[in-house]
Coordinates of C-alpha atoms in Angstrom, one line a residue:
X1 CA -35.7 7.4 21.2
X2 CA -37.8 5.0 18.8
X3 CA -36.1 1.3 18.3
X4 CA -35.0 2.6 14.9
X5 CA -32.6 5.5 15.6
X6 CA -31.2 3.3 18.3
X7 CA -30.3 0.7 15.6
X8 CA -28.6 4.1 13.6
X9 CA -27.5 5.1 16.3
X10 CA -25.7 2.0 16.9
X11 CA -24.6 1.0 13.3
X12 CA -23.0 4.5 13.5
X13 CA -21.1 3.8 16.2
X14 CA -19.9 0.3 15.5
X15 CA -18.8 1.6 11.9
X16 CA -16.6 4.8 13.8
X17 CA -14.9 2.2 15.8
X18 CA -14.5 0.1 12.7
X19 CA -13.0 3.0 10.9
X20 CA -10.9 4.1 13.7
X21 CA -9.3 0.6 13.2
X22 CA -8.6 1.4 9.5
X23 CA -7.1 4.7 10.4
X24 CA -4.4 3.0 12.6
X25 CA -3.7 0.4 10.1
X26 CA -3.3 2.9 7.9
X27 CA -0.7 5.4 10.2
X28 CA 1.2 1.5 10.8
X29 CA 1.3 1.1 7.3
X30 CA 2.8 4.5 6.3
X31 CA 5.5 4.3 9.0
X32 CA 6.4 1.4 7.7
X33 CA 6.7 2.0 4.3
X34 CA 8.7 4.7 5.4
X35 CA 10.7 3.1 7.6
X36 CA 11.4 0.4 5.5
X37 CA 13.3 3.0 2.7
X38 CA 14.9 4.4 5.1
X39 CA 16.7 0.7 6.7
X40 CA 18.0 -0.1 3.2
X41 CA 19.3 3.5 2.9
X42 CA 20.7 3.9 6.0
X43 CA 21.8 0.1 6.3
X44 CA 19.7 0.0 9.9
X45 CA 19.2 -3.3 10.5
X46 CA 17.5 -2.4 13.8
X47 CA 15.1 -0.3 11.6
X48 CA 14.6 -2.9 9.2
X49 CA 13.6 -5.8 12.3
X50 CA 11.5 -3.4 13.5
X51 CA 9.5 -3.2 10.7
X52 CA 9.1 -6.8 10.5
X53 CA 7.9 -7.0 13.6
X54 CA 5.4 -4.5 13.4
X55 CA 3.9 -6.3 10.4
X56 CA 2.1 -8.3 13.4
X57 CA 0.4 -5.3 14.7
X58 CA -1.1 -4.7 11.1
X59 CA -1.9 -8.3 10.6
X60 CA -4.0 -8.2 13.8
X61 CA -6.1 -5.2 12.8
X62 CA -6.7 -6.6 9.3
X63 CA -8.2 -9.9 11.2
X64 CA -10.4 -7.6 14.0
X65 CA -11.4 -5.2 11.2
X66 CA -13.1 -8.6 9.3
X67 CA -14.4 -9.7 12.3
X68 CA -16.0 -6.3 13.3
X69 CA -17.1 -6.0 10.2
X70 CA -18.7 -9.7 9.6
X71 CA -20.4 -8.8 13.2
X72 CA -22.1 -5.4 12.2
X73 CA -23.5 -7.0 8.9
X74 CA -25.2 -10.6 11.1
X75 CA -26.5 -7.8 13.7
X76 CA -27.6 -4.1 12.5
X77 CA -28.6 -5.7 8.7
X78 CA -27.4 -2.7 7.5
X79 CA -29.1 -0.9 4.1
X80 CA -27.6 -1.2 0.8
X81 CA -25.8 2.2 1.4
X82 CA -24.8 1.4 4.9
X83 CA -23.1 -2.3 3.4
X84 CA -21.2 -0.7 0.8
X85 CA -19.4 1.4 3.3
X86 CA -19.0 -2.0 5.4
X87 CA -17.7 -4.0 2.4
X88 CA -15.5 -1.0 1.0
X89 CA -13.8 -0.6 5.0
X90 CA -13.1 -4.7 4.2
X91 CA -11.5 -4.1 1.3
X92 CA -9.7 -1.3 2.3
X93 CA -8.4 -3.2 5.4
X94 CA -7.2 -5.9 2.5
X95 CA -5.1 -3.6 0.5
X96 CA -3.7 -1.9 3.6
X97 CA -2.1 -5.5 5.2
X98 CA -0.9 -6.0 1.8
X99 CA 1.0 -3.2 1.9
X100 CA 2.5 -3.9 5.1
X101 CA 3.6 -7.2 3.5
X102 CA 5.7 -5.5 0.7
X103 CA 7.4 -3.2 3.4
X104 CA 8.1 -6.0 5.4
X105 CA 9.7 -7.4 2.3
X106 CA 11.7 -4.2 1.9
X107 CA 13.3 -4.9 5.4
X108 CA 13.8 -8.1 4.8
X109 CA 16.3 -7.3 2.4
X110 CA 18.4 -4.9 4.4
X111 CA 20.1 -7.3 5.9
X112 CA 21.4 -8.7 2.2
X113 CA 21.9 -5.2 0.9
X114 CA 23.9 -4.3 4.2
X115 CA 27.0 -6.9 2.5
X116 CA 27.4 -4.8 -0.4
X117 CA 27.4 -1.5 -2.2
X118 CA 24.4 -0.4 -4.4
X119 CA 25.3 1.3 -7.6
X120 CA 24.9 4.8 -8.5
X121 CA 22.4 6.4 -6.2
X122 CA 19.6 3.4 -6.7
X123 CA 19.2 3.6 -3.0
X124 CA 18.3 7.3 -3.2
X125 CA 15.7 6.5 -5.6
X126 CA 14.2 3.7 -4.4
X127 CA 13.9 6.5 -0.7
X128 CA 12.0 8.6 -3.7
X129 CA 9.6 6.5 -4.7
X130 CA 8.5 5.0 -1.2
X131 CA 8.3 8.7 -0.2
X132 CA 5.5 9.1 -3.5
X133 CA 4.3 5.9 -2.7
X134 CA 3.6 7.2 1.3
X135 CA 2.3 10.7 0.3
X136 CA -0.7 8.4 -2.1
X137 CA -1.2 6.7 0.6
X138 CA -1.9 9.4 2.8
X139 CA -3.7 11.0 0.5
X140 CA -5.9 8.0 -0.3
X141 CA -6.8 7.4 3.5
X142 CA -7.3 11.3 3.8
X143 CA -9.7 10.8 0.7
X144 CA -11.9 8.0 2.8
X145 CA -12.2 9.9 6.0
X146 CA -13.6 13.3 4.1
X147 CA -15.1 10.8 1.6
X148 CA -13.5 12.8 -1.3
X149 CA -13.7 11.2 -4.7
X150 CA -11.7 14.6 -6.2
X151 CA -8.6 13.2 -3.9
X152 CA -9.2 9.7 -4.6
X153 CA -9.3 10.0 -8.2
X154 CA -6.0 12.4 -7.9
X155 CA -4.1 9.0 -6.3
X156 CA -5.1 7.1 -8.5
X157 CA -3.8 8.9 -11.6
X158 CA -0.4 9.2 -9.7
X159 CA 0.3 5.6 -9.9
X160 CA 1.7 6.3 -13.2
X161 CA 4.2 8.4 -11.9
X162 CA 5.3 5.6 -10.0
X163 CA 5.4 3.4 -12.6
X164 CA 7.8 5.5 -14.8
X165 CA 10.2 6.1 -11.4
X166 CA 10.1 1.9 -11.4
X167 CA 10.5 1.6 -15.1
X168 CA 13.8 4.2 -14.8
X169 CA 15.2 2.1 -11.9
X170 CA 14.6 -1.0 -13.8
X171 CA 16.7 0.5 -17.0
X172 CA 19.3 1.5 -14.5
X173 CA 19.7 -1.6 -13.2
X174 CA 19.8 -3.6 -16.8
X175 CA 22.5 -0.5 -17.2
X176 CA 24.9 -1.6 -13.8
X177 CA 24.5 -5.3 -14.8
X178 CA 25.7 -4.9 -18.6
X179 CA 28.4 -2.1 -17.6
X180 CA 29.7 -4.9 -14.3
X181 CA 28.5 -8.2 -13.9
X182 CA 29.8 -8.1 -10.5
X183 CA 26.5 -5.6 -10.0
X184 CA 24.2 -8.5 -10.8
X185 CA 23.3 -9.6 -7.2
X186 CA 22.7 -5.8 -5.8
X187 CA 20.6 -4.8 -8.6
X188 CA 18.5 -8.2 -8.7
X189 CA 17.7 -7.9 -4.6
X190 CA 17.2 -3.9 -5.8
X191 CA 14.9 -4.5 -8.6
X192 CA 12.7 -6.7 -5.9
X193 CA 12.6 -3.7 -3.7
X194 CA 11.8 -1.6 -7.0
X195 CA 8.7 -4.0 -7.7
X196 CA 7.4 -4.3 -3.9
X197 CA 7.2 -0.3 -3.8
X198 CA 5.5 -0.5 -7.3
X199 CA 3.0 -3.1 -6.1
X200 CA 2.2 -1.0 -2.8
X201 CA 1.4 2.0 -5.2
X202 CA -1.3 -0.3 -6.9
X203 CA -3.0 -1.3 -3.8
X204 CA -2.6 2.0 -2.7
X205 CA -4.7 2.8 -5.6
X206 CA -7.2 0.6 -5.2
X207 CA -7.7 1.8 -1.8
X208 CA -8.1 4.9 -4.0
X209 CA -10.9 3.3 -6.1
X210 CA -12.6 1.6 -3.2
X211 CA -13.4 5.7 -2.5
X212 CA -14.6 6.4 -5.2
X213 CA -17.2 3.7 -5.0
X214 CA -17.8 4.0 -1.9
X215 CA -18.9 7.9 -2.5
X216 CA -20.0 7.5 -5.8
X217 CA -21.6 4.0 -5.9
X218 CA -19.9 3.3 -8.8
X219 CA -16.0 2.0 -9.6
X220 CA -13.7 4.2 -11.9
X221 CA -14.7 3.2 -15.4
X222 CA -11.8 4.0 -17.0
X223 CA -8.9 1.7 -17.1
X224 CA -6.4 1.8 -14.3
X225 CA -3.7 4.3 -15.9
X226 CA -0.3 1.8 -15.8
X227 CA 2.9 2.8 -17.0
X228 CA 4.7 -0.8 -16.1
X229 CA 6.3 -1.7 -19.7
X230 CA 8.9 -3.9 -18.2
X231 CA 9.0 -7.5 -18.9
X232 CA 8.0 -8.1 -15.4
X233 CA 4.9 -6.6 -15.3
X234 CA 2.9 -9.6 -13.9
X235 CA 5.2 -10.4 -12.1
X236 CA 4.1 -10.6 -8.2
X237 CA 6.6 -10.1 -5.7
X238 CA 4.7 -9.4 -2.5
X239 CA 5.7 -13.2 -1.6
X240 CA 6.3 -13.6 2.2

């Protein structure tokens, strides 16, 4: 074997092990965002502390996957192809430790939501759109492994699905708090649920356009379809 298939041969391996890493973040991720739905449905506050305590695990593989990562570029000097794959798996690890932020903020608030009684079936909803949210996030990651821009571009036009199921919820909620202001308190810590899932379905989609890049070499020209016309729209919740 010449020196320079053993450098390929290498790069390639060091990149599988990388990717193996996203694909666990990504699994941790998706039970979490499921998991977290299901806590504030259920009321499981045992649920809801273990998702918070998982968020370590995904923490950890965002950190190794940088470090593997900064490690294959200083020592295979891989080509410009070769990099882009490199920097998108860094990017991709970004998004995906994001996302495990917002569910840990989901569980955070089961233990508030536990004291009281949502209105109308906003807890059912909200277990809709995590489930949405999950299935783009599966899809997104299955889109990276078979390097399928079709797929990728798919997720990323269903965000705006999941920005009309968070602009309903928000117009539900103005709804409970005119009708009772005694709803005021459940439907604010709701809404902040509302607008963590919302913000995991935008990372999800840039996972989505990191995909596309990666297999095209080119991002998404078109503007990111967004169908958030509440007055929050900036607004970032994802605080820890």
């Amino acid at each position: 074997m010449s020196n320079t298939q053993h450098i390929v041969t290498a790069f390639d391996r060091d990149l599988e092990a990388i990717q193996a890493m996203i694909m666990k973040m990504g699994g941790l991720v998706e039970a979490a965002i499921v998991d977290a739905a299901k806590s504030l449905e259920t009321r499981d506050e045992e649920l809801a502390a273990k998702v918070r305590e998982n968020d370590k695990a995904i923490d950890a593989l965002e950190e190794q996957v940088n470090e593997e990562a900064a490690r294959l570029i200083a020592l295979r000097a891989p080509t410009a192809s070769d990099l882009r794959t490199v920097l998108s798996v860094m990017k991709i690890s970004g998004n995906l430790e994001r996302c495990g932020d917002y569910a840990k903020n989901l569980a955070k608030r089961t233990s508030v939501l536990v004291q009281m009684q949502p209105p109308g079936g906003a807890a059912t909803s909200i277990r809709r759109m995590a489930r949405e949210v999950e299935l783009m996030m599966k899809d997104a990651l299955d889109a990276y492994i078979q390097r399928d821009a079709d797929l990728a571009e798919q997720v990323r036009q269903r965000d705006r699905d999941v920005d009309q199921m968070y602009n309903a919820l928000f117009r539900e909620f103005l709804t409970f708090m005119m009708e009772d202001p005694r709803n005021i308190t459940s439907c604010m810590h709701l809404h902040f649920i509302a607008k963590n899932i919302e913000r995991v379905g935008d990372h999800v989609t840039s996972i989505a356009e990191q995909v596309i890049y990666l297999v095209t070499g080119e991002m998404p020209e078109e503007t990111r379809p967004k169908e958030d016309r509440t007055p929050y729209t900036s607004y970032e919740s994802g605080q820890t």
